[in-house]
Coordinates of C-alpha atoms in Angstrom, one line a residue:
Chain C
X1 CA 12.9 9.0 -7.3
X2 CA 10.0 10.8 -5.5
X3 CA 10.6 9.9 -1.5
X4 CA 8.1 11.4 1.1
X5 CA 8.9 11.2 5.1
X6 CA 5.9 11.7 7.5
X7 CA 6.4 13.1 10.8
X8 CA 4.0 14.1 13.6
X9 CA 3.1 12.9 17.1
X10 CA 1.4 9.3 17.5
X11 CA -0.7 10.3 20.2
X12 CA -3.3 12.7 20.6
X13 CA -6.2 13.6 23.2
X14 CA -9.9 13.5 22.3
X15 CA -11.3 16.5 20.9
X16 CA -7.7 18.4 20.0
X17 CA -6.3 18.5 16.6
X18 CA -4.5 15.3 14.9
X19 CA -1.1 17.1 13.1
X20 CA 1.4 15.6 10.5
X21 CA 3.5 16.6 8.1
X22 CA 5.1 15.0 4.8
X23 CA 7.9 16.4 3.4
X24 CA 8.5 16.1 -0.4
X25 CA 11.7 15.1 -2.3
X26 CA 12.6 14.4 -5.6
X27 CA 9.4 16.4 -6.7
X28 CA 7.6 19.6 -6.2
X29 CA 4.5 20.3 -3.7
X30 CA 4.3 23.0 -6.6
X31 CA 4.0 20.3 -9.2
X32 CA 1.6 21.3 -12.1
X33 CA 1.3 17.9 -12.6
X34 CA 0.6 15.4 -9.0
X35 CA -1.5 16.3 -5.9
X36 CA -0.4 15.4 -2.9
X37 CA -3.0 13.4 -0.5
X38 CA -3.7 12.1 2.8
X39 CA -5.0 8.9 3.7
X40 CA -5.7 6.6 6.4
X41 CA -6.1 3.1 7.2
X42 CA -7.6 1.2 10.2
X43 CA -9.0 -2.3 11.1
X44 CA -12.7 -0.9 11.1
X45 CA -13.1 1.6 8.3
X46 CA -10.0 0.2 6.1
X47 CA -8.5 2.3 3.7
X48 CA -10.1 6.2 3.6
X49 CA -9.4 9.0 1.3
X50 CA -9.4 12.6 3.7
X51 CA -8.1 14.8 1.1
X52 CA -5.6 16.4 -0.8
X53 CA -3.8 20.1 -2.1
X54 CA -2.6 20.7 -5.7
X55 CA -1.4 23.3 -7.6
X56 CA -2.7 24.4 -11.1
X57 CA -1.6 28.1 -11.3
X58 CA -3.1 28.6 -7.8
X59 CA -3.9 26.7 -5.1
X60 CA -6.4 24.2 -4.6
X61 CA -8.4 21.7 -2.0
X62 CA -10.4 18.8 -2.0
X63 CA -11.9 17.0 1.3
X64 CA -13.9 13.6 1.5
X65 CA -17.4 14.3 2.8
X66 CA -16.8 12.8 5.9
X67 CA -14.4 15.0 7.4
X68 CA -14.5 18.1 5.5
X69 CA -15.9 20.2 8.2
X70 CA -13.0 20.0 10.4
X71 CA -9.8 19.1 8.2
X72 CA -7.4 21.3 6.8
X73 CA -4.4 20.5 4.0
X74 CA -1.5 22.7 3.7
X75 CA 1.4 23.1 1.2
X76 CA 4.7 24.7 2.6
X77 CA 6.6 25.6 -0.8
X78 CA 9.3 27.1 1.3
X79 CA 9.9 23.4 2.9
X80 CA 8.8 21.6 0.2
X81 CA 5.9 19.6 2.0
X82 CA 2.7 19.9 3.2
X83 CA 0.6 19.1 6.4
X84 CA -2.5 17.9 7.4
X85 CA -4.8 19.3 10.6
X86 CA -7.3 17.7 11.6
X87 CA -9.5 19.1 14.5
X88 CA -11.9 17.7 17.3
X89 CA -10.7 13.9 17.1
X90 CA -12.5 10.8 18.8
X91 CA -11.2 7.3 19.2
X92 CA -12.8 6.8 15.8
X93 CA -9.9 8.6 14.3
X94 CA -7.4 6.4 15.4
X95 CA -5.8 5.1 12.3
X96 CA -2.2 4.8 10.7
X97 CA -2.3 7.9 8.6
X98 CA -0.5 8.1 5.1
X99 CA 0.4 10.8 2.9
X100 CA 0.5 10.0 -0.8
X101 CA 2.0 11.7 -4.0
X102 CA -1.0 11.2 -6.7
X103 CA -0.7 11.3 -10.4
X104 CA -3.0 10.4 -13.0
X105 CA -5.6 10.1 -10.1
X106 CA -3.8 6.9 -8.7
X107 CA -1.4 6.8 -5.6
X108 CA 2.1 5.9 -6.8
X109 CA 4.0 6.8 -3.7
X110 CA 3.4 6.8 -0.8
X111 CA 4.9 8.0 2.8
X112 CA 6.0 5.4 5.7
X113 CA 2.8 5.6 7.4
X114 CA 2.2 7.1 11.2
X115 CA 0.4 5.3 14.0
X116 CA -2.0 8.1 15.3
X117 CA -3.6 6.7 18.8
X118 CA -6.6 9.2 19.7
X119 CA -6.7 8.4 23.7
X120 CA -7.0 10.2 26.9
Chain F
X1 CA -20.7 7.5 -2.8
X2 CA -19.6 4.1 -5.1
X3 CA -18.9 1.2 -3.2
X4 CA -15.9 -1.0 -3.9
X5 CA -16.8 -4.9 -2.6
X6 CA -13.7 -7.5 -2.8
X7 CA -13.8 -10.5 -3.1
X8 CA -13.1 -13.4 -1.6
X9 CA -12.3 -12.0 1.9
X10 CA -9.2 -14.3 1.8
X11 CA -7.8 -16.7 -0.7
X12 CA -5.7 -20.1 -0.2
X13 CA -2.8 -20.5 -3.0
X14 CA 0.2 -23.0 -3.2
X15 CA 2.8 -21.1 -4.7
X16 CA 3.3 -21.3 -8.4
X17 CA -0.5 -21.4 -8.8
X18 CA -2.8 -19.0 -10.2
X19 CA -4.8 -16.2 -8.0
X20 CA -7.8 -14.4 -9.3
X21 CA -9.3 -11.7 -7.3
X22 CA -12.3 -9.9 -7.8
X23 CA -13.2 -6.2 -7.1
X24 CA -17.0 -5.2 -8.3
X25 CA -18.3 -1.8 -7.7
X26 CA -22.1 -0.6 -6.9
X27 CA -22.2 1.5 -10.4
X28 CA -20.1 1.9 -13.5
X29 CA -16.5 3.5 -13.3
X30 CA -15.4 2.8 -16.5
X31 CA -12.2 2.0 -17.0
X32 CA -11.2 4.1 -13.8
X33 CA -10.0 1.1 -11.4
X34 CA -6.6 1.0 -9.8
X35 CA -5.1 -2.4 -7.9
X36 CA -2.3 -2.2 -4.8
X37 CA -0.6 -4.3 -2.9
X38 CA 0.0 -4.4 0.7
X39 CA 2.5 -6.0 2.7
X40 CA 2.6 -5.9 6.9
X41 CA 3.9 -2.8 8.2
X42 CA 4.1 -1.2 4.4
X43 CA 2.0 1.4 2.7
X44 CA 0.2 0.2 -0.6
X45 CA 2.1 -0.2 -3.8
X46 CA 0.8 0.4 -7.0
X47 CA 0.1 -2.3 -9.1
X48 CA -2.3 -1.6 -12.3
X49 CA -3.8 1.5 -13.3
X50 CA -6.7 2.1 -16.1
X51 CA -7.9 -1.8 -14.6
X52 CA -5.4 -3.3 -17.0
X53 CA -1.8 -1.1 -17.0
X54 CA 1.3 -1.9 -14.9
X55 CA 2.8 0.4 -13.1
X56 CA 6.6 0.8 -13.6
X57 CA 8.3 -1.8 -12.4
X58 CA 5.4 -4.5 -11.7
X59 CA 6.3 -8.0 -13.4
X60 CA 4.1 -9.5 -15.8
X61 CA 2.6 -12.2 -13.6
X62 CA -0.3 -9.0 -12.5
X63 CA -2.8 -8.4 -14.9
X64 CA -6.2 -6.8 -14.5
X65 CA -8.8 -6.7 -17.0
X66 CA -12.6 -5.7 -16.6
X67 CA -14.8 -2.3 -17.3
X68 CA -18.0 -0.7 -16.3
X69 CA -18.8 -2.7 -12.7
X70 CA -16.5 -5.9 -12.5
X71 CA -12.9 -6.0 -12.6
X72 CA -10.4 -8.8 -12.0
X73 CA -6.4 -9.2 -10.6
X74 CA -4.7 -11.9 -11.8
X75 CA -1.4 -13.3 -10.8
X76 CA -0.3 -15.9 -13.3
X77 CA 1.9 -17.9 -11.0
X78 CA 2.5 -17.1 -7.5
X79 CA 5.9 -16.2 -5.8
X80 CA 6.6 -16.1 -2.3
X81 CA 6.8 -12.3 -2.4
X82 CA 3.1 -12.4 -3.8
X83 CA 1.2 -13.5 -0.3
X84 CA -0.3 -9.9 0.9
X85 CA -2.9 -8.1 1.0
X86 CA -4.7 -6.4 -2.2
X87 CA -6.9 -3.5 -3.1
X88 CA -9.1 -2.1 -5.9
X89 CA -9.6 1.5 -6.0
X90 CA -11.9 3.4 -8.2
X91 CA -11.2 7.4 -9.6
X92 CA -14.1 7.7 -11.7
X93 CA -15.8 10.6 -9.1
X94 CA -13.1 12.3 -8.6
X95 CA -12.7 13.8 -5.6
X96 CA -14.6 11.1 -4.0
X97 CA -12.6 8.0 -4.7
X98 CA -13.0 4.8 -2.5
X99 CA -10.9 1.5 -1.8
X100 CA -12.6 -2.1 -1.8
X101 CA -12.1 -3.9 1.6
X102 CA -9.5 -6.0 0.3
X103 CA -8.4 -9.5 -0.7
X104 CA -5.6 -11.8 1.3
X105 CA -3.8 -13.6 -0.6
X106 CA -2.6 -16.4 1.8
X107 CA -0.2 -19.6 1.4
X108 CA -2.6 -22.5 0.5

């Protein structure tokens, strides 16, 4: 049974960078067969793909549009998870952040969620 | 970017009735829609994949049907367990997917 926990800080000042974590078990960040996402939710834009790291023989990376110039996705093989960065955050960015295990390009798991507050 | 509209914004149902929720998007996806459920305080759960597969696990009361632009969640006869809140989500541009706004199912 594929389990992921989140971790990170719920509160973060404007313009630093938004970090979590989600650590991985009963899988493989290394999977050749899932990708392994983040997502958020909030009130106003509901829920939002950010992006996502998979491995097919070597790395790769894909972003949504809307933050790709300032988001970064990360796997830790050595730990078994992977991250997600996100720099120069406004209020806007305020969401509950999930990470998600994907397969067959569908979400079937999916971490406990974090509370990210972006206030001064 | 496709856009995913849901509707109705909420729905009223006794339990033991029939829901029907709709999920259109702004151009074809194919066969490519996903449905999830959400409860209060919960991440999603997957419900139907392919518009009209169950996920492991999902009782037969959830179907989905529907191709191309219009797509439809049925839940044959409400539980108690059943009042949340559902998505659609489509996969057909990967890596830009995209979630409707939702549907809440609410007791009637």
């Amino acid at each position: 049974q594929v389990q992921l926990q989140q971790s990170g800080p719920g509160l973060v000042k404007p313009s630093q960078t938004l970090s979590l974590t989600c650590v991985i078990s009963g899988d493989s960040v290394t999977s050749n067969s899932a990708a392994w996402n983040w997502i958020r939710q909030s009130p106003s834009r509901g829920l939002e793909w950010l992006g996502r790291t998979y491995y097919r023989s070597k790395w790769y990376n894909d972003y949504a549009v809307s933050v790709k110039s300032r988001i970064a996705i990360n796997p830790d093989t050595s730990k078994n998870q992977f991250s997600l960065q996100l720099n120069s955050v406004t209020p806007e960015d305020t969401a509950v952040y999930y990470c998600a295990r994907e397969a067959g390009q569908v979400f079937g798991y999916w971490g406990q969620g974090t509370l990210v507050t972006v206030s001064s | 970017e496709i856009v995913m509209t849901q509707s109705p914004g909420t729905l009223s149902v006794s339990p033991g009735d029939r829901a029907t929720l709709s999920c259109r998007a702004s151009q074809s996806i194919s066969s490519n829609l996903a449905w999830y459920q959400q409860k209060p305080g919960q991440p999603p759960r997957l419900l139907i994949y392919g518009a009209s597969t169950r996920a492991t696990g999902i009782p037969a009361r959830f179907s989905g049907s529907g191709s191309g632009t219009e797509f439809t969640l049925t839940i044959s006869s409400l539980q108690s367990e059943d009042f949340a809140v559902y998505y659609c989500q489509q996969y057909n541009k990967w890596p830009s997917l995209t979630f409707g706004g939702g549907t809440k199912v609410e007791i009637k």
